[in-house]
Structures are given as C-alpha cells and as structure tokens.
C-alpha cells in the first residue's frame, strides 16, 4: 500500500530525512521509534504532503507517487485515502467548533454525503471510539486528554481511508487513558493500515507488526516487532530499549552517551556507538537485508566481542569448569551468577590467561586467542574480588593506576601521569594532592576498589571482567560502586562480565544472565526472563532465596526488634 523510496527532506540547509526507504503492506501496522529529533514527525508530515521543508524522492500510495501530484490532487487524497492523528490533540482541534462539527468536516469537505448524513456518520464514529452522545456538542477545552484523542481518531476514520498515520497517539495521556486508546487502536487496526510514530515502546509492542528504528533522519533497523524488541541487533535499538522503563525491566535504566547531532560524517550514530571502528566515521552504512532484518551498520549489527567455547579447567581430579560456552556482545553486561565454589572465578582467570585451560578456547572479536600478549590486555581487563590483595602495597595510588600504561609503553611519563589522573577523576577519586601519594593500606575499602577499577580502565579496554567487585563492601559503598560501573559502561561503551553470587545485584546491572553450578552453565538468557521465569530448579532456588532475603530485609525495617541494633552494630532509620 505504501512505499517510500529515497525520501529526503530539508529545512533550509538542515537535512532532516536522509534517504528513507520503507514499505508497508495493506493491513499491516508499522511502528517508527527513535529519540526526539530523529525525524519521525517529519516523516509523517511528508506522507501527508504537509511538510514545510523541501522534499525529494518518492512516496507511493497504492502506486501513485504523492510527491509528483499537484496540491489540488493531494487535497482529494488527504482524509480520503490517507489521514493523520496529530501529536498534540489540544493544538490539532479547533477551539471554536464543537467536536461533532470537526468530525463532520472531512466528510462534508470531500462531498461524500449530505450534511444530515455526515452528522449521522460523525455521531456513529464518536460512539465507535467510545464517546457518549452528550459529548458531541462539547468544545475541545471541555474534554479530557483521552477524549480529545478519541475525537482525533474519529476524524481520521471519517472517510474510511486505507492508511492512517498516528504521530505519538498516547504520549500525553495517563496510563489508564493510554491503555484505553491503545485497545481502541488495536480494534481499528483490523480494517486499516497504520503507520504509528511513538517513543512509547509498550505501544509499539502492542500495535505493530513491524518496527523501524530511526536515527538522525535514517532507518537503522527494520524487522518484525517481537524480534526487534526482544533481540535488537542495532546498537541504537538496544540503547533505546535500555532507556525505556517497563514492568518487566530488572536492570537499572541507562541513558545513551552523548546526544544526537547533525551533520555527522559516516554513520550518524558512530559518536555514541559502543562498537564503532574507523569505517564508521568515514562512510554512511546502507540499509541492507540481514537474517530477516534490515540493518544499517558496517559491522552487521551488534557484534560478539568475546566468545568462550567449550572451556574446561581441572585441578587434579577436580573439574572446576566443565565445557563452558558463553558470548559477550559489545556494550552489554553479562552477569555470571552462582554460589561460592561453582567455578566463576576460575572461569574468569582462565579467560584472562592466568590459568591455562584443559580444553576449549577464547575468541576475541572473532579471532582465537592463542596467547595473552599486550594487545589482549589493552582490550580485556579484570577487577579482582579483593582489592586489598590485588593491589601492590609497595606502589602509590598514582603508580598503581599508571602501571598498565608503563607496561604497554604508552606515551611519555607526563602523558601517562595525566591519563592516570583523568581516570581517577572518572571513578570519582581525587587526582591531586596527597591522595596520589597514598598507599592501599591507607585507603578505605571503597577507595581501594575505585583505584582497582581505575587501574583496569586506564587502558580504555573494550571488556571489563568484574569478579565480585562489591562483596567486601558495606551496602552504602556497594551501591555507589555499582552506580559507578553502570555510568562508566554508559560513557565508555564498555562490555562487562559481572561475576557475583548475589542474584539481586546481578539483576540490577545485567542485560543477560548466566547461572553456573558445579562448573557448568545450567541456564542463560535475558535477565528479566531468567529472574521472572527460571527454567532450571537451581535458578528457581536462587530467585526464591533472593526474594526471601528481600522480604526479611523489609520486615526488619518495619518491625521493632529489641536488641537487633546492638547485635548488628547498625542504626536503622
């Protein structure tokens, strides 16, 4: 029904749409998602031929190129073959006309019925969208936001067009009104073709057959809605999902580093991307078909940064790690969860080359790691479980953080000092004065762990392995360290293997989760799925234990327990 080919729209010198290619079949619903400023509303207005900028390319509606039509012909098509529900209902409705008159207007203007017949149809449409007859004589300011939105939908349906465009149809509504409008749209969608522009991913999930992700005037990912939302393949789509709150989210929300800017050479997203390489800054990636999706990414979508295949490690007759296979994608956090002795730390040390595997291999960006040379440690670093043991007490803070740069021979001594200081500031530690000359035994536990993190980050690695990074810390410091790690991941685009025995921590920081028992991975998947619907009985027991501990903690805060304060040494409240 709708086919858009190489659509380009500019406002003066600013290019807003940069070669849009889309196709929507009759009866389908396409949702277009993306941040504000991506060009979504301009796309809607372009289809309606209402955009104020300069347009080039083709927009075919039932085979007719709308951009080639004179305005008079386009007027015959608007509200008859294609209609639009505008973003701001309060602004889209005329304040001096009743809602009945406004729903009648498209019918009368197109001379499709007498005024009396138009009135009867308008009343029926208002009833169909859930407005009572007594509201038909009301003016827009006398209606609630949800009622105004229903009026706009009735107007869009007035002449029974084949294609309806909806620009942020529920963005200004409360949750209850939003649910009602989405239910109404689902019912209407049975007989119409929809293009829905929204930043509300739950609306896209409920309405759309396909989803197009838009960034800086381009489509960067297009595919079936369920697959795009559950398994995004473009780094920007994944970033949008991370930033969107919903009732199944277990990980803390994360923003997207930087901001959208125009113009940008090469891929417009590359300054914010977690896996950008040289070509990303030089050439614009085309939108190409890839395994059931359309992607605009030089790297074919989100890459696997580190792959572990059939890794095994024994100590004598004891098998600590048994044929483990895991993938860690660029920019994601994988939590490795299990009780003490399950093999988590042994696996981490084997990845780092501190232990030699009996079988299996480690692959970094698709290449098998045969030795741990300097290049490997520039890309992969580890924060060990106990900073008091992993940091040399013979080196000062500055020397500890600078040492990886010294080993790699990067820059001059002064450049290495400055880089170490910048990294200390990034982990929220002093980068001047006596602190730089302090030794580990003079620091608190939280300060030592931040120094260990700075030491691991100073080489700007792609992957950080964090082995129980908060287990030695009190809850207050623990929360700060976790927040720090998430912020660093957002700013630097880090991948993380987060090792912990605490499921409640794992669910707050991870995108995916792998559960380890007796040296084996017994379950893995998206963190929300693993926590909400565990498959393996052991995972279920971990979830139950974490829930029970949380319940006991809440009870401890609300029930007066004489003597508890003295026993714990803590003050509650």
Coordinates of N, CA, C and O in Angstrom, one line a residue, residues 457-556:
X457 N 40.7 0.4 34.0 CA 40.1 1.2 32.9 C 41.1 2.1 32.2 O 40.8 2.7 31.1
X458 N 42.3 2.3 32.8 CA 43.2 3.3 32.2 C 43.7 3.0 30.8 O 44.0 3.9 30.1
X459 N 43.6 1.8 30.4 CA 44.0 1.4 29.0 C 42.8 1.5 28.1 O 42.9 1.2 26.9
X460 N 41.7 1.9 28.6 CA 40.4 2.0 27.8 C 40.1 0.7 27.2 O 39.9 0.6 25.9
X461 N 39.9 -0.3 28.0 CA 39.6 -1.7 27.4 C 38.2 -1.7 26.8 O 37.3 -0.9 27.1
X462 N 37.9 -2.7 26.0 CA 36.6 -3.0 25.5 C 35.7 -3.8 26.4 O 34.5 -3.7 26.5
X463 N 36.4 -4.7 27.2 CA 35.7 -5.6 28.1 C 36.3 -5.5 29.5 O 37.5 -5.5 29.6
X464 N 35.4 -5.4 30.5 CA 35.9 -5.4 31.9 C 35.2 -6.6 32.6 O 34.0 -6.8 32.5
X465 N 36.1 -7.5 33.1 CA 35.6 -8.6 33.9 C 35.7 -8.2 35.4 O 36.8 -7.9 35.9
X466 N 34.5 -8.1 36.0 CA 34.4 -7.6 37.4 C 34.0 -8.8 38.3 O 32.9 -9.3 38.2
X467 N 35.0 -9.3 39.1 CA 34.8 -10.5 39.9 C 34.4 -10.1 41.3 O 35.3 -9.7 42.1
X468 N 33.1 -10.2 41.6 CA 32.6 -9.9 42.9 C 33.1 -8.5 43.4 O 33.7 -8.4 44.4
X469 N 32.9 -7.5 42.6 CA 33.6 -6.2 42.9 C 33.1 -5.5 44.1 O 33.7 -4.5 44.5
X470 N 31.9 -5.9 44.6 CA 31.4 -5.3 45.8 C 31.2 -6.2 47.0 O 30.6 -5.7 48.0
X471 N 31.7 -7.4 46.9 CA 31.5 -8.3 48.0 C 32.1 -8.0 49.3 O 31.6 -8.4 50.4
X472 N 33.2 -7.2 49.3 CA 33.9 -6.8 50.6 C 33.4 -5.4 51.1 O 34.0 -4.9 52.0
X473 N 32.4 -4.9 50.5 CA 32.0 -3.5 50.8 C 30.6 -3.5 51.5 O 29.8 -4.4 51.4
X474 N 30.4 -2.4 52.3 CA 29.1 -2.3 53.0 C 28.1 -1.8 52.0 O 28.4 -1.3 50.9
X475 N 26.8 -1.9 52.3 CA 25.8 -1.7 51.3 C 25.8 -0.3 50.7 O 25.5 -0.1 49.5
X476 N 26.1 0.7 51.5 CA 26.2 2.1 51.0 C 27.3 2.3 50.0 O 27.0 2.8 48.9
X477 N 28.5 1.8 50.2 CA 29.6 1.9 49.3 C 29.3 1.0 48.1 O 29.6 1.3 46.9
X478 N 28.7 -0.2 48.4 CA 28.4 -1.1 47.3 C 27.5 -0.5 46.2 O 27.7 -0.6 45.0
X479 N 26.5 0.2 46.7 CA 25.5 0.9 45.8 C 26.3 1.9 44.9 O 26.0 2.1 43.7
X480 N 27.2 2.7 45.5 CA 28.0 3.7 44.8 C 28.9 3.0 43.7 O 29.0 3.6 42.6
X481 N 29.5 1.9 44.1 CA 30.4 1.2 43.1 C 29.5 0.7 41.9 O 30.0 0.8 40.8
X482 N 28.4 0.1 42.2 CA 27.5 -0.4 41.1 C 27.1 0.8 40.2 O 27.1 0.6 39.0
X483 N 26.7 1.9 40.8 CA 26.3 3.0 40.1 C 27.4 3.5 39.2 O 27.2 3.9 38.0
X484 N 28.6 3.5 39.8 CA 29.8 3.9 39.0 C 30.0 3.1 37.8 O 30.3 3.5 36.7
X485 N 29.9 1.7 38.0 CA 30.2 0.8 36.9 C 29.2 1.0 35.8 O 29.5 1.0 34.6
X486 N 27.9 1.2 36.1 CA 26.9 1.5 35.1 C 27.1 2.8 34.4 O 26.9 2.8 33.1
X487 N 27.5 3.8 35.1 CA 27.8 5.1 34.5 C 29.0 5.0 33.5 O 29.0 5.5 32.4
X488 N 30.0 4.2 34.0 CA 31.2 4.0 33.1 C 30.8 3.2 31.9 O 31.3 3.5 30.8
X489 N 30.0 2.3 32.0 CA 29.6 1.5 30.9 C 28.8 2.4 29.9 O 29.1 2.3 28.6
X490 N 28.0 3.3 30.4 CA 27.3 4.2 29.5 C 28.2 5.2 28.8 O 28.1 5.4 27.6
X491 N 29.1 5.7 29.5 CA 30.0 6.7 29.0 C 31.1 6.1 28.0 O 31.4 6.7 27.0
X492 N 31.6 5.0 28.4 CA 32.7 4.4 27.6 C 32.2 3.3 26.6 O 33.0 2.9 25.8
X493 N 31.0 2.8 26.8 CA 30.5 1.8 25.9 C 31.1 0.4 26.2 O 31.4 -0.4 25.4
X494 N 31.4 0.2 27.5 CA 32.1 -1.0 28.0 C 31.2 -2.2 27.9 O 30.0 -2.1 28.0
X495 N 31.8 -3.3 27.6 CA 31.2 -4.6 27.8 C 31.6 -5.1 29.2 O 32.8 -4.8 29.6
X496 N 30.8 -5.8 29.9 CA 31.2 -6.3 31.3 C 30.7 -7.7 31.5 O 29.6 -8.1 31.1
X497 N 31.6 -8.5 32.1 CA 31.3 -9.8 32.6 C 31.3 -9.6 34.1 O 32.3 -9.4 34.8
X498 N 30.1 -9.5 34.7 CA 29.9 -9.2 36.1 C 29.6 -10.5 36.9 O 28.6 -11.1 36.7
X499 N 30.6 -10.8 37.7 CA 30.6 -12.1 38.5 C 30.1 -11.8 39.9 O 30.6 -11.0 40.6
X500 N 29.1 -12.6 40.3 CA 28.5 -12.4 41.6 C 27.8 -13.6 42.1 O 27.3 -14.4 41.3
X501 N 27.7 -13.8 43.4 CA 26.8 -14.8 44.0 C 25.5 -14.3 44.3 O 24.6 -15.0 44.8
X502 N 25.3 -12.9 44.2 CA 24.1 -12.2 44.7 C 23.2 -11.9 43.5 O 23.5 -11.1 42.7
X503 N 22.1 -12.7 43.4 CA 21.2 -12.5 42.3 C 20.5 -11.1 42.3 O 20.3 -10.6 41.2
X504 N 20.3 -10.6 43.4 CA 19.7 -9.2 43.5 C 20.6 -8.2 42.9 O 20.1 -7.2 42.3
X505 N 21.9 -8.3 43.0 CA 22.9 -7.4 42.4 C 22.9 -7.7 40.9 O 22.9 -6.7 40.1
X506 N 22.9 -8.9 40.5 CA 23.0 -9.3 39.1 C 21.9 -8.7 38.3 O 22.1 -8.2 37.2
X507 N 20.7 -8.8 38.8 CA 19.5 -8.3 38.1 C 19.5 -6.8 37.9 O 18.9 -6.3 37.0
X508 N 20.2 -6.1 38.7 CA 20.3 -4.6 38.7 C 21.3 -4.1 37.6 O 21.2 -3.0 37.2
X509 N 22.3 -4.9 37.3 CA 23.3 -4.4 36.4 C 23.4 -5.1 35.0 O 24.1 -4.6 34.1
X510 N 22.7 -6.2 34.9 CA 23.0 -7.0 33.7 C 21.9 -7.0 32.6 O 20.7 -6.8 32.9
X511 N 22.3 -7.1 31.4 CA 21.3 -7.3 30.3 C 21.0 -8.8 30.1 O 19.8 -9.1 29.9
X512 N 22.0 -9.7 30.3 CA 21.7 -11.1 30.2 C 22.4 -11.7 31.5 O 23.2 -11.1 32.1
X513 N 21.9 -12.9 31.7 CA 22.4 -13.6 32.9 C 22.7 -15.1 32.6 O 22.0 -15.7 31.8
X514 N 23.8 -15.6 33.1 CA 24.2 -17.0 33.0 C 24.4 -17.5 34.4 O 25.0 -16.9 35.3
X515 N 23.8 -18.7 34.7 CA 23.8 -19.3 36.0 C 24.7 -20.5 36.0 O 24.6 -21.4 35.1
X516 N 25.7 -20.5 36.9 CA 26.7 -21.6 37.0 C 26.5 -22.4 38.2 O 26.3 -22.0 39.3
X517 N 26.7 -23.7 38.0 CA 26.6 -24.7 39.1 C 27.5 -25.8 38.8 O 27.5 -26.4 37.7
X518 N 28.4 -26.1 39.8 CA 29.4 -27.2 39.7 C 30.2 -27.2 38.4 O 30.4 -28.2 37.7
X519 N 30.6 -25.9 38.0 CA 31.4 -25.8 36.8 C 30.7 -25.7 35.5 O 31.4 -25.6 34.5
X520 N 29.4 -25.8 35.5 CA 28.6 -25.8 34.3 C 27.7 -24.6 34.2 O 27.2 -24.2 35.2
X521 N 27.4 -24.2 33.0 CA 26.3 -23.2 32.8 C 25.0 -23.9 32.6 O 24.8 -24.7 31.7
X522 N 24.1 -23.8 33.6 CA 22.9 -24.5 33.6 C 21.7 -23.8 33.0 O 20.7 -24.4 32.6
X523 N 21.9 -22.4 32.9 CA 20.8 -21.6 32.3 C 21.4 -20.3 32.0 O 22.2 -19.7 32.7
X524 N 20.9 -19.7 30.8 CA 21.3 -18.4 30.5 C 20.2 -17.8 29.6 O 19.4 -18.5 28.9
X525 N 20.1 -16.4 29.6 CA 19.1 -15.7 28.8 C 19.0 -14.3 29.3 O 19.7 -13.8 30.2
X526 N 18.0 -13.5 28.7 CA 17.8 -12.2 29.2 C 17.5 -12.1 30.7 O 16.8 -13.0 31.2
X527 N 18.1 -11.2 31.4 CA 18.0 -11.1 32.8 C 16.5 -11.1 33.3 O 16.2 -11.8 34.3
X528 N 15.6 -10.4 32.6 CA 14.3 -10.3 33.1 C 13.6 -11.7 33.0 O 12.8 -12.1 33.8
X529 N 13.9 -12.4 31.9 CA 13.4 -13.8 31.7 C 13.9 -14.7 32.8 O 13.1 -15.5 33.4
X530 N 15.2 -14.7 33.0 CA 15.8 -15.6 34.0 C 15.2 -15.4 35.4 O 14.9 -16.4 36.1
X531 N 15.0 -14.1 35.8 CA 14.5 -13.8 37.1 C 13.0 -14.1 37.2 O 12.6 -14.6 38.2
X532 N 12.3 -13.8 36.2 CA 10.8 -13.9 36.3 C 10.3 -15.3 36.0 O 9.3 -15.8 36.5
X533 N 11.0 -16.0 35.1 CA 10.6 -17.4 34.7 C 11.8 -18.3 34.6 O 12.2 -18.8 33.5
X534 N 12.4 -18.6 35.7 CA 13.6 -19.5 35.7 C 13.2 -20.9 35.2 O 12.1 -21.4 35.6
X535 N 14.1 -21.5 34.4 CA 13.8 -22.9 33.9 C 14.4 -23.9 34.8 O 13.8 -25.0 35.1
X536 N 15.7 -23.8 35.2 CA 16.3 -24.8 36.0 C 15.9 -24.7 37.5 O 15.8 -23.6 38.0
X537 N 15.7 -25.8 38.2 CA 15.4 -25.7 39.6 C 16.4 -24.9 40.4 O 16.0 -24.2 41.4
X538 N 17.7 -25.0 40.1 CA 18.7 -24.3 40.9 C 18.5 -22.8 40.7 O 18.6 -22.0 41.7
X539 N 18.2 -22.4 39.5 CA 17.9 -20.9 39.3 C 16.7 -20.5 40.1 O 16.7 -19.4 40.7
X540 N 15.7 -21.3 40.1 CA 14.5 -21.0 40.8 C 14.8 -20.9 42.3 O 14.2 -20.0 43.0
X541 N 15.7 -21.7 42.8 CA 16.0 -21.6 44.3 C 16.8 -20.4 44.6 O 16.6 -19.7 45.6
X542 N 17.6 -19.9 43.6 CA 18.3 -18.6 43.8 C 17.3 -17.5 43.8 O 17.5 -16.6 44.7
X543 N 16.4 -17.5 43.0 CA 15.3 -16.5 42.9 C 14.5 -16.5 44.2 O 14.3 -15.4 44.8
X544 N 14.2 -17.6 44.7 CA 13.4 -17.7 45.9 C 14.2 -17.2 47.1 O 13.7 -16.5 48.0
X545 N 15.5 -17.6 47.2 CA 16.3 -17.1 48.3 C 16.5 -15.6 48.3 O 16.4 -15.0 49.3
X546 N 16.7 -15.0 47.1 CA 16.9 -13.6 47.0 C 15.6 -12.9 47.4 O 15.6 -11.9 48.1
X547 N 14.4 -13.5 47.0 CA 13.1 -12.9 47.3 C 12.9 -12.9 48.8 O 12.4 -12.0 49.5
X548 N 13.3 -14.1 49.4 CA 13.1 -14.2 50.9 C 14.0 -13.3 51.7 O 13.5 -12.7 52.6
X549 N 15.2 -13.1 51.2 CA 16.1 -12.2 51.9 C 15.6 -10.7 51.8 O 15.6 -9.9 52.7
X550 N 15.0 -10.4 50.6 CA 14.4 -9.1 50.4 C 13.3 -8.9 51.4 O 13.1 -7.8 52.0
X551 N 12.4 -9.9 51.5 CA 11.2 -9.8 52.4 C 11.7 -9.6 53.8 O 11.1 -8.9 54.6
X552 N 12.7 -10.4 54.2 CA 13.2 -10.3 55.6 C 13.7 -8.9 55.9 O 13.6 -8.3 56.9
X553 N 14.4 -8.3 54.8 CA 15.0 -7.0 55.0 C 13.9 -6.0 55.2 O 14.0 -5.1 56.0
X554 N 12.8 -6.1 54.4 CA 11.7 -5.1 54.6 C 11.1 -5.3 55.9 O 10.7 -4.3 56.6
X555 N 10.9 -6.5 56.4 CA 10.3 -6.8 57.7 C 11.2 -6.2 58.8 O 10.7 -5.6 59.7
X556 N 12.5 -6.3 58.6 CA 13.4 -5.8 59.6 C 13.3 -4.3 59.7 O 13.6 -3.7 60.8

